[in-house]
mmCIF file of C-alpha atoms and ligand atoms in Angstrom:
data_model
loop_
_atom_site.group_PDB
_atom_site.id
_atom_site.type_symbol
_atom_site.label_atom_id
_atom_site.label_comp_id
_atom_site.label_asym_id
_atom_site.label_seq_id
_atom_site.Cartn_x
_atom_site.Cartn_y
_atom_site.Cartn_z
ATOM 1 C CA MET A 23 -36.934 -23.186 -58.428
ATOM 2 C CA ASP A 24 -40.624 -24.262 -58.533
ATOM 3 C CA LYS A 25 -42.804 -21.678 -56.837
ATOM 4 C CA TYR A 26 -45.910 -21.555 -54.019
ATOM 5 C CA ILE A 27 -48.133 -18.533 -52.459
ATOM 6 C CA VAL A 28 -50.454 -17.347 -50.080
ATOM 7 C CA VAL A 29 -52.833 -15.301 -51.017
ATOM 8 C CA GLY A 30 -55.272 -13.326 -48.501
ATOM 9 C CA ASN A 31 -56.463 -9.871 -48.586
ATOM 10 C CA PRO A 32 -55.166 -8.823 -46.019
ATOM 11 C CA ILE A 33 -51.772 -10.697 -45.932
ATOM 12 C CA ASN A 34 -48.716 -9.253 -44.020
ATOM 13 C CA HIS A 35 -49.431 -10.862 -40.849
ATOM 14 C CA SER A 36 -49.399 -14.350 -42.447
ATOM 15 C CA LYS A 37 -46.647 -16.653 -40.916
ATOM 16 C CA SER A 38 -47.070 -19.302 -44.097
ATOM 17 C CA PRO A 39 -43.772 -17.581 -45.745
ATOM 18 C CA PHE A 40 -41.790 -18.100 -42.682
ATOM 19 C CA ILE A 41 -43.212 -21.871 -41.832
ATOM 20 C CA HIS A 42 -42.855 -22.923 -45.406
ATOM 21 C CA THR A 43 -39.070 -21.641 -45.732
ATOM 22 C CA LEU A 44 -38.267 -23.543 -42.681
ATOM 23 C CA PHE A 45 -39.928 -26.265 -43.724
ATOM 24 C CA ALA A 46 -38.263 -26.304 -47.353
ATOM 25 C CA ARG A 47 -34.302 -25.900 -45.852
ATOM 26 C CA GLN A 48 -35.538 -28.594 -43.213
ATOM 27 C CA THR A 49 -35.954 -31.449 -46.519
ATOM 28 C CA CYS A 50 -33.924 -29.868 -48.916
ATOM 29 C CA GLN A 51 -36.351 -28.825 -51.269
ATOM 30 C CA ASN A 52 -35.768 -26.351 -53.983
ATOM 31 C CA MET A 53 -38.704 -24.190 -54.071
ATOM 32 C CA GLU A 54 -39.819 -20.815 -52.926
ATOM 33 C CA TYR A 55 -42.533 -19.980 -51.262
ATOM 34 C CA LEU A 56 -43.772 -15.684 -50.505
ATOM 35 C CA SER A 57 -47.090 -13.770 -49.895
ATOM 36 C CA GLN A 58 -49.321 -11.954 -52.203
ATOM 37 C CA LEU A 59 -52.036 -9.044 -51.314
ATOM 38 C CA VAL A 60 -54.931 -10.316 -53.639
ATOM 39 C CA ALA A 61 -57.767 -7.517 -54.081
ATOM 40 C CA LEU A 62 -61.128 -8.196 -52.915
ATOM 41 C CA ASP A 63 -62.357 -8.494 -56.312
ATOM 42 C CA GLY A 64 -59.224 -9.894 -57.949
ATOM 43 C CA PHE A 65 -58.539 -13.781 -56.874
ATOM 44 C CA VAL A 66 -59.867 -15.695 -60.393
ATOM 45 C CA ALA A 67 -57.246 -13.149 -62.009
ATOM 46 C CA ALA A 68 -54.223 -13.164 -59.489
ATOM 47 C CA MET A 69 -54.692 -17.899 -59.906
ATOM 48 C CA ASP A 70 -54.855 -17.707 -63.530
ATOM 49 C CA THR A 71 -51.820 -15.835 -63.517
ATOM 50 C CA PHE A 72 -50.213 -17.694 -60.523
ATOM 51 C CA PHE A 73 -50.734 -20.968 -62.032
ATOM 52 C CA SER A 74 -50.523 -20.138 -66.155
ATOM 53 C CA SER A 75 -46.566 -18.546 -64.949
ATOM 54 C CA GLY A 76 -45.599 -22.020 -63.670
ATOM 55 C CA GLY A 77 -46.737 -21.959 -60.141
ATOM 56 C CA LYS A 78 -47.112 -24.987 -58.056
ATOM 57 C CA GLY A 79 -49.315 -24.423 -55.168
ATOM 58 C CA CYS A 80 -51.167 -21.852 -53.290
ATOM 59 C CA ASN A 81 -52.177 -21.912 -50.046
ATOM 60 C CA ILE A 82 -55.295 -19.350 -49.718
ATOM 61 C CA THR A 83 -56.383 -17.469 -46.459
ATOM 62 C CA VAL A 84 -59.500 -14.931 -45.781
ATOM 63 C CA PRO A 85 -61.335 -13.853 -47.177
ATOM 64 C CA PHE A 86 -60.966 -16.410 -50.469
ATOM 65 C CA LYS A 87 -61.358 -19.654 -48.938
ATOM 66 C CA GLU A 88 -64.852 -20.116 -50.849
ATOM 67 C CA GLN A 89 -63.168 -18.920 -53.868
ATOM 68 C CA ALA A 90 -60.793 -20.858 -54.050
ATOM 69 C CA PHE A 91 -63.597 -23.948 -53.390
ATOM 70 C CA GLU A 92 -65.043 -23.014 -56.503
ATOM 71 C CA TYR A 93 -61.361 -22.385 -58.663
ATOM 72 C CA ALA A 94 -60.631 -25.653 -57.885
ATOM 73 C CA THR A 95 -61.193 -28.194 -60.925
ATOM 74 C CA GLN A 96 -61.239 -31.220 -58.196
ATOM 75 C CA LEU A 97 -61.607 -31.715 -54.653
ATOM 76 C CA THR A 98 -60.858 -33.908 -51.988
ATOM 77 C CA GLN A 99 -63.617 -35.124 -49.363
ATOM 78 C CA ARG A 100 -62.324 -32.894 -46.657
ATOM 79 C CA ALA A 101 -62.280 -29.783 -48.671
ATOM 80 C CA GLN A 102 -65.874 -30.932 -50.122
ATOM 81 C CA LEU A 103 -67.255 -31.089 -46.996
ATOM 82 C CA ALA A 104 -65.693 -28.234 -45.226
ATOM 83 C CA GLY A 105 -66.928 -25.622 -48.453
ATOM 84 C CA ALA A 106 -63.777 -24.470 -48.536
ATOM 85 C CA VAL A 107 -60.275 -24.880 -49.674
ATOM 86 C CA ASN A 108 -57.010 -23.477 -48.142
ATOM 87 C CA THR A 109 -54.389 -25.526 -50.774
ATOM 88 C CA LEU A 110 -54.530 -25.490 -54.420
ATOM 89 C CA LYS A 111 -52.294 -27.544 -56.225
ATOM 90 C CA CYS A 112 -51.339 -27.618 -59.935
ATOM 91 C CA LEU A 113 -52.162 -31.073 -61.342
ATOM 92 C CA ASP A 114 -49.912 -32.813 -63.964
ATOM 93 C CA ASP A 115 -53.056 -32.991 -66.330
ATOM 94 C CA GLY A 116 -53.293 -29.179 -65.708
ATOM 95 C CA GLY A 117 -56.150 -29.470 -63.570
ATOM 96 C CA ILE A 118 -56.250 -27.537 -60.053
ATOM 97 C CA LEU A 119 -56.380 -30.043 -56.886
ATOM 98 C CA GLY A 120 -58.434 -27.864 -53.825
ATOM 99 C CA ASP A 121 -57.964 -29.740 -50.614
ATOM 100 C CA ASN A 122 -58.252 -28.509 -46.991
ATOM 101 C CA THR A 123 -55.895 -29.332 -44.467
ATOM 102 C CA ASP A 124 -57.127 -27.350 -41.305
ATOM 103 C CA GLY A 125 -58.739 -30.090 -39.685
ATOM 104 C CA GLU A 126 -56.079 -32.505 -40.159
ATOM 105 C CA GLY A 127 -53.608 -29.661 -38.599
ATOM 106 C CA LEU A 128 -55.723 -29.666 -35.563
ATOM 107 C CA VAL A 129 -55.467 -33.692 -35.167
ATOM 108 C CA GLN A 130 -51.902 -33.941 -36.253
ATOM 109 C CA ASP A 131 -51.407 -31.040 -33.333
ATOM 110 C CA LEU A 132 -53.759 -32.567 -30.999
ATOM 111 C CA LEU A 133 -52.151 -36.382 -31.276
ATOM 112 C CA GLN A 134 -48.858 -34.918 -31.110
ATOM 113 C CA GLN A 135 -49.815 -33.559 -27.859
ATOM 114 C CA HIS A 136 -50.773 -37.049 -26.643
ATOM 115 C CA VAL A 137 -54.325 -36.027 -26.604
ATOM 116 C CA SER A 138 -56.400 -39.173 -27.588
ATOM 117 C CA LEU A 139 -59.576 -38.529 -29.984
ATOM 118 C CA LYS A 140 -60.312 -42.158 -30.346
ATOM 119 C CA ASN A 141 -63.170 -43.311 -27.980
ATOM 120 C CA LYS A 142 -63.332 -39.406 -26.695
ATOM 121 C CA ARG A 143 -66.368 -37.630 -26.179
ATOM 122 C CA ILE A 144 -65.529 -34.150 -27.639
ATOM 123 C CA LEU A 145 -67.490 -30.824 -27.735
ATOM 124 C CA LEU A 146 -66.797 -28.535 -30.215
ATOM 125 C CA ILE A 147 -67.900 -24.578 -30.121
ATOM 126 C CA GLY A 148 -68.626 -22.672 -32.707
ATOM 127 C CA ALA A 149 -70.697 -23.656 -35.914
ATOM 128 C CA GLY A 150 -68.654 -21.475 -38.646
ATOM 129 C CA GLY A 151 -66.110 -21.923 -41.416
ATOM 130 C CA ALA A 152 -63.238 -22.961 -38.934
ATOM 131 C CA ALA A 153 -65.769 -25.252 -37.413
ATOM 132 C CA ARG A 154 -67.184 -26.778 -40.900
ATOM 133 C CA GLY A 155 -63.515 -27.290 -41.760
ATOM 134 C CA VAL A 156 -62.270 -29.679 -38.971
ATOM 135 C CA ILE A 157 -65.106 -31.937 -38.118
ATOM 136 C CA LEU A 158 -64.593 -34.798 -40.729
ATOM 137 C CA PRO A 159 -60.862 -35.287 -39.845
ATOM 138 C CA LEU A 160 -62.219 -35.036 -36.107
ATOM 139 C CA LEU A 161 -64.646 -37.974 -36.876
ATOM 140 C CA ALA A 162 -62.412 -40.042 -38.796
ATOM 141 C CA GLN A 163 -60.637 -40.222 -35.020
ATOM 142 C CA GLN A 164 -63.505 -42.594 -33.790
ATOM 143 C CA PRO A 165 -64.326 -40.255 -30.999
ATOM 144 C CA GLN A 166 -67.406 -41.714 -28.724
ATOM 145 C CA THR A 167 -69.324 -38.686 -29.955
ATOM 146 C CA LEU A 168 -69.237 -35.192 -31.099
ATOM 147 C CA ILE A 169 -71.330 -32.151 -29.743
ATOM 148 C CA ILE A 170 -71.184 -29.325 -31.632
ATOM 149 C CA SER A 171 -72.614 -26.444 -29.595
ATOM 150 C CA ASN A 172 -72.846 -22.755 -30.985
ATOM 151 C CA ARG A 173 -74.790 -19.703 -29.601
ATOM 152 C CA THR A 174 -76.864 -20.033 -32.957
ATOM 153 C CA LEU A 175 -78.135 -23.419 -32.473
ATOM 154 C CA THR A 176 -79.484 -23.378 -36.160
ATOM 155 C CA LYS A 177 -76.281 -22.954 -37.542
ATOM 156 C CA ALA A 178 -74.810 -26.520 -34.944
ATOM 157 C CA GLN A 179 -77.696 -28.110 -36.394
ATOM 158 C CA GLN A 180 -76.901 -27.685 -40.150
ATOM 159 C CA LEU A 181 -73.574 -29.260 -39.619
ATOM 160 C CA ALA A 182 -74.495 -31.920 -37.315
ATOM 161 C CA ALA A 183 -76.936 -32.633 -40.215
ATOM 162 C CA LEU A 184 -74.398 -32.505 -43.051
ATOM 163 C CA PHE A 185 -71.674 -34.832 -40.906
ATOM 164 C CA ALA A 186 -74.609 -37.271 -39.920
ATOM 165 C CA GLU A 187 -73.281 -40.004 -42.124
ATOM 166 C CA TYR A 188 -69.348 -39.606 -40.646
ATOM 167 C CA GLY A 189 -69.833 -40.716 -37.294
ATOM 168 C CA ASP A 190 -71.784 -39.762 -33.846
ATOM 169 C CA ILE A 191 -72.077 -36.021 -34.159
ATOM 170 C CA LYS A 192 -75.497 -34.273 -32.432
ATOM 171 C CA ALA A 193 -75.492 -30.076 -32.293
ATOM 172 C CA LEU A 194 -76.377 -29.095 -28.441
ATOM 173 C CA ALA A 195 -77.236 -25.415 -27.339
ATOM 174 C CA PHE A 196 -75.033 -24.078 -25.088
ATOM 175 C CA ASP A 197 -77.751 -24.086 -22.141
ATOM 176 C CA ALA A 198 -78.729 -27.774 -22.710
ATOM 177 C CA LEU A 199 -75.316 -28.783 -22.575
ATOM 178 C CA GLY A 200 -76.151 -29.887 -18.280
ATOM 179 C CA GLU A 201 -73.727 -31.118 -16.110
ATOM 180 C CA GLN A 202 -71.988 -33.073 -18.856
ATOM 181 C CA CYS A 203 -68.449 -32.882 -18.574
ATOM 182 C CA PHE A 204 -66.075 -33.756 -22.186
ATOM 183 C CA ASP A 205 -62.511 -35.184 -22.467
ATOM 184 C CA VAL A 206 -61.531 -32.285 -25.084
ATOM 185 C CA ILE A 207 -63.185 -29.236 -25.496
ATOM 186 C CA ILE A 208 -62.402 -27.349 -29.129
ATOM 187 C CA ASN A 209 -62.927 -24.038 -29.383
ATOM 188 C CA SER A 210 -63.533 -22.385 -33.174
ATOM 189 C CA THR A 211 -65.544 -19.672 -32.276
ATOM 190 C CA SER A 212 -64.168 -16.393 -33.171
ATOM 191 C CA ALA A 213 -64.902 -15.001 -29.824
ATOM 192 C CA SER A 214 -61.045 -14.874 -28.109
ATOM 193 C CA LEU A 215 -60.588 -12.212 -30.820
ATOM 194 C CA SER A 216 -62.952 -9.699 -29.250
ATOM 195 C CA GLY A 217 -61.444 -10.984 -25.941
ATOM 196 C CA ASN A 218 -64.755 -12.886 -25.011
ATOM 197 C CA VAL A 219 -65.405 -16.207 -24.302
ATOM 198 C CA PRO A 220 -68.679 -18.160 -25.275
ATOM 199 C CA ALA A 221 -71.584 -18.786 -22.792
ATOM 200 C CA VAL A 222 -70.817 -22.511 -22.058
ATOM 201 C CA PRO A 223 -71.581 -24.144 -18.460
ATOM 202 C CA ALA A 224 -68.149 -24.842 -16.970
ATOM 203 C CA SER A 225 -69.471 -27.970 -15.927
ATOM 204 C CA VAL A 226 -68.222 -29.314 -19.261
ATOM 205 C CA ILE A 227 -65.009 -28.640 -17.660
ATOM 206 C CA GLY A 228 -64.270 -32.341 -15.855
ATOM 207 C CA GLN A 229 -60.515 -33.210 -14.212
ATOM 208 C CA HIS A 230 -59.035 -34.951 -17.348
ATOM 209 C CA THR A 231 -60.558 -32.464 -19.696
ATOM 210 C CA CYS A 232 -58.266 -30.993 -22.684
ATOM 211 C CA CYS A 233 -59.243 -27.662 -23.659
ATOM 212 C CA TYR A 234 -58.067 -25.841 -27.149
ATOM 213 C CA ASP A 235 -58.555 -22.732 -28.875
ATOM 214 C CA MET A 236 -58.220 -22.369 -32.487
ATOM 215 C CA VAL A 237 -56.910 -19.042 -32.236
ATOM 216 C CA TYR A 238 -53.247 -18.071 -30.856
ATOM 217 C CA GLY A 239 -51.257 -14.996 -29.749
ATOM 218 C CA SER A 240 -48.560 -13.658 -27.471
ATOM 219 C CA SER A 241 -50.144 -14.469 -24.194
ATOM 220 C CA ILE A 242 -52.625 -16.567 -23.092
ATOM 221 C CA THR A 243 -56.586 -16.603 -24.813
ATOM 222 C CA PRO A 244 -59.440 -15.473 -22.878
ATOM 223 C CA PHE A 245 -60.901 -19.165 -23.797
ATOM 224 C CA ASN A 246 -57.654 -21.072 -22.307
ATOM 225 C CA GLN A 247 -57.663 -18.686 -19.352
ATOM 226 C CA TRP A 248 -61.445 -19.188 -18.279
ATOM 227 C CA ALA A 249 -60.286 -23.047 -18.762
ATOM 228 C CA GLN A 250 -57.448 -22.953 -16.699
ATOM 229 C CA GLN A 251 -59.795 -20.896 -14.215
ATOM 230 C CA HIS A 252 -62.109 -24.259 -14.228
ATOM 231 C CA ASN A 253 -58.966 -26.658 -13.945
ATOM 232 C CA ALA A 254 -58.741 -28.188 -17.185
ATOM 233 C CA SER A 255 -56.249 -30.634 -16.847
ATOM 234 C CA LYS A 256 -54.172 -29.136 -20.120
ATOM 235 C CA THR A 257 -54.919 -26.138 -22.436
ATOM 236 C CA ILE A 258 -53.094 -25.528 -26.102
ATOM 237 C CA ASP A 259 -53.624 -22.872 -28.356
ATOM 238 C CA GLY A 260 -54.093 -22.724 -32.149
ATOM 239 C CA LEU A 261 -50.138 -22.206 -33.165
ATOM 240 C CA GLY A 262 -49.855 -25.839 -33.498
ATOM 241 C CA MET A 263 -52.631 -26.530 -35.932
ATOM 242 C CA LEU A 264 -51.386 -23.065 -37.893
ATOM 243 C CA VAL A 265 -47.776 -25.475 -38.302
ATOM 244 C CA GLY A 266 -49.586 -28.503 -38.775
ATOM 245 C CA GLN A 267 -51.864 -27.710 -41.522
ATOM 246 C CA ALA A 268 -49.069 -26.313 -43.767
ATOM 247 C CA ALA A 269 -46.885 -29.291 -42.569
ATOM 248 C CA GLU A 270 -50.038 -31.618 -44.482
ATOM 249 C CA SER A 271 -50.287 -28.772 -47.588
ATOM 250 C CA PHE A 272 -46.353 -29.034 -48.254
ATOM 251 C CA MET A 273 -47.074 -32.610 -47.598
ATOM 252 C CA LEU A 274 -49.805 -32.868 -50.600
ATOM 253 C CA TRP A 275 -47.359 -30.676 -52.737
ATOM 254 C CA ARG A 276 -43.999 -32.265 -51.875
ATOM 255 C CA GLY A 277 -44.213 -35.774 -50.779
ATOM 256 C CA LEU A 278 -42.631 -35.312 -47.870
ATOM 257 C CA ARG A 279 -44.057 -34.933 -44.326
ATOM 258 C CA PRO A 280 -41.802 -31.795 -42.625
ATOM 259 C CA GLY A 281 -41.290 -31.617 -38.803
ATOM 260 C CA ALA A 282 -43.485 -29.480 -37.345
ATOM 261 C CA LYS A 283 -41.886 -29.336 -33.650
ATOM 262 C CA GLN A 284 -38.862 -26.790 -34.188
ATOM 263 C CA VAL A 285 -41.000 -24.695 -36.105
ATOM 264 C CA GLN A 286 -43.707 -24.370 -33.515
ATOM 265 C CA ARG A 287 -40.947 -23.347 -31.287
ATOM 266 C CA GLU A 288 -39.483 -20.767 -33.765
ATOM 267 C CA LEU A 289 -42.813 -19.227 -34.190
ATOM 268 C CA ARG A 290 -43.589 -19.174 -30.857
ATOM 269 C CA ARG A 291 -40.318 -17.085 -29.956
ATOM 270 C CA LEU A 292 -41.148 -14.884 -32.449
ATOM 271 C CA LEU A 293 -44.520 -13.968 -30.681
ATOM 272 C CA GLN A 294 -42.598 -13.221 -27.579
HETATM 273 P P1 ATR B 18 -65.183 -18.294 -38.618
HETATM 274 O O1 ATR B 18 -64.921 -18.618 -40.458
HETATM 275 O O2 ATR B 18 -63.842 -18.088 -38.071
HETATM 276 O O3 ATR B 18 -65.658 -19.679 -38.200
HETATM 277 P P2 ATR B 18 -67.417 -17.294 -38.869
HETATM 278 O O4 ATR B 18 -67.956 -17.999 -39.648
HETATM 279 O O5 ATR B 18 -68.012 -15.585 -38.744
HETATM 280 O O6 ATR B 18 -66.180 -17.609 -38.929
HETATM 281 O O7 ATR B 18 -67.978 -18.145 -37.416
HETATM 282 C C1 ATR B 18 -67.726 -17.444 -36.177
HETATM 283 C C2 ATR B 18 -68.099 -18.325 -35.162
HETATM 284 O O8 ATR B 18 -67.594 -17.830 -33.737
HETATM 285 C C3 ATR B 18 -69.820 -18.719 -34.833
HETATM 286 O O9 ATR B 18 -70.397 -19.413 -34.652
HETATM 287 C C4 ATR B 18 -70.384 -17.716 -34.398
HETATM 288 O O10 ATR B 18 -71.692 -17.767 -33.291
HETATM 289 P P3 ATR B 18 -73.309 -17.576 -34.429
HETATM 290 O O11 ATR B 18 -72.881 -17.966 -35.336
HETATM 291 O O12 ATR B 18 -74.055 -17.441 -33.009
HETATM 292 O O13 ATR B 18 -72.882 -15.973 -34.793
HETATM 293 C C5 ATR B 18 -69.566 -17.710 -33.006
HETATM 294 N N1 ATR B 18 -69.228 -16.100 -32.282
HETATM 295 C C6 ATR B 18 -68.646 -15.195 -32.075
HETATM 296 N N2 ATR B 18 -68.717 -14.458 -31.089
HETATM 297 C C7 ATR B 18 -68.776 -15.165 -30.098
HETATM 298 C C8 ATR B 18 -69.332 -14.997 -29.057
HETATM 299 N N3 ATR B 18 -68.631 -13.827 -28.389
HETATM 300 N N4 ATR B 18 -69.709 -15.776 -28.021
HETATM 301 C C9 ATR B 18 -69.967 -16.961 -28.727
HETATM 302 N N5 ATR B 18 -69.765 -17.158 -30.142
HETATM 303 C C10 ATR B 18 -69.387 -16.144 -30.904
#
């Protein structure tokens, strides 16, 4: 049976074994997918052991995504630009391919929820690892513009410069967003995790704006609550992105695209 794992520290919270087990059942794949806690200084040893014993692929979560980037012997372009890897795949020649499926997971979730991105004005809030991981897939959808705004402006400017050749991308401070409103607003900050909302002006939300929080939970996230208070037309949390990134990893490993909707419904039920 083909073996897959997700590694992280902590790892107990990971929904990946649940998601991939459902994907495997859905697509009749003979595979096992387990989680493994890895010591903070034990990533390389854990990967060496896993792949030398025939492991086929691995998902990587906090805090090992940058180490996984270093561990890979080949990188996809999106992983290269993300600077982080969430998926490793053992290649036929023994090499290890590193990919980053987070951004495509976000894009697929938006498209499935009928939020189009082509020629749209997108605001991406935050400039940490989560933002960096989604910029290339967002630009690949050919938005009219992608504004990246962050509490610390210099970090947004660095990301805008890094991705400048891939599309129309600019950095703006929160207080420079002015009166312009956006079609899609994506919150990639960790603010929701501490019950906060980034200090962007509410004028960024117009009548037709869809707001997306990469975070999810059993109740509405603080950012999406704020968006609803300011009459956003739609709010979405990051559960679909979680399932979407998993589906992209599964696709890379097995060459089959699993259905995300049923798995997302079951996960939502688990959260209640
Ligand atoms: P991640 O890998 O999850 O993106 P990170 O690299 O630590 O984590 O980045 C966290 C992001 O959330 C940053 O953009 C951070 O803003 P700063 O660069 O100014 O620190 C943002 N963030 C966290 N808490 C925030 C808050 N209360 N308001 C606004 N932005 C916040």
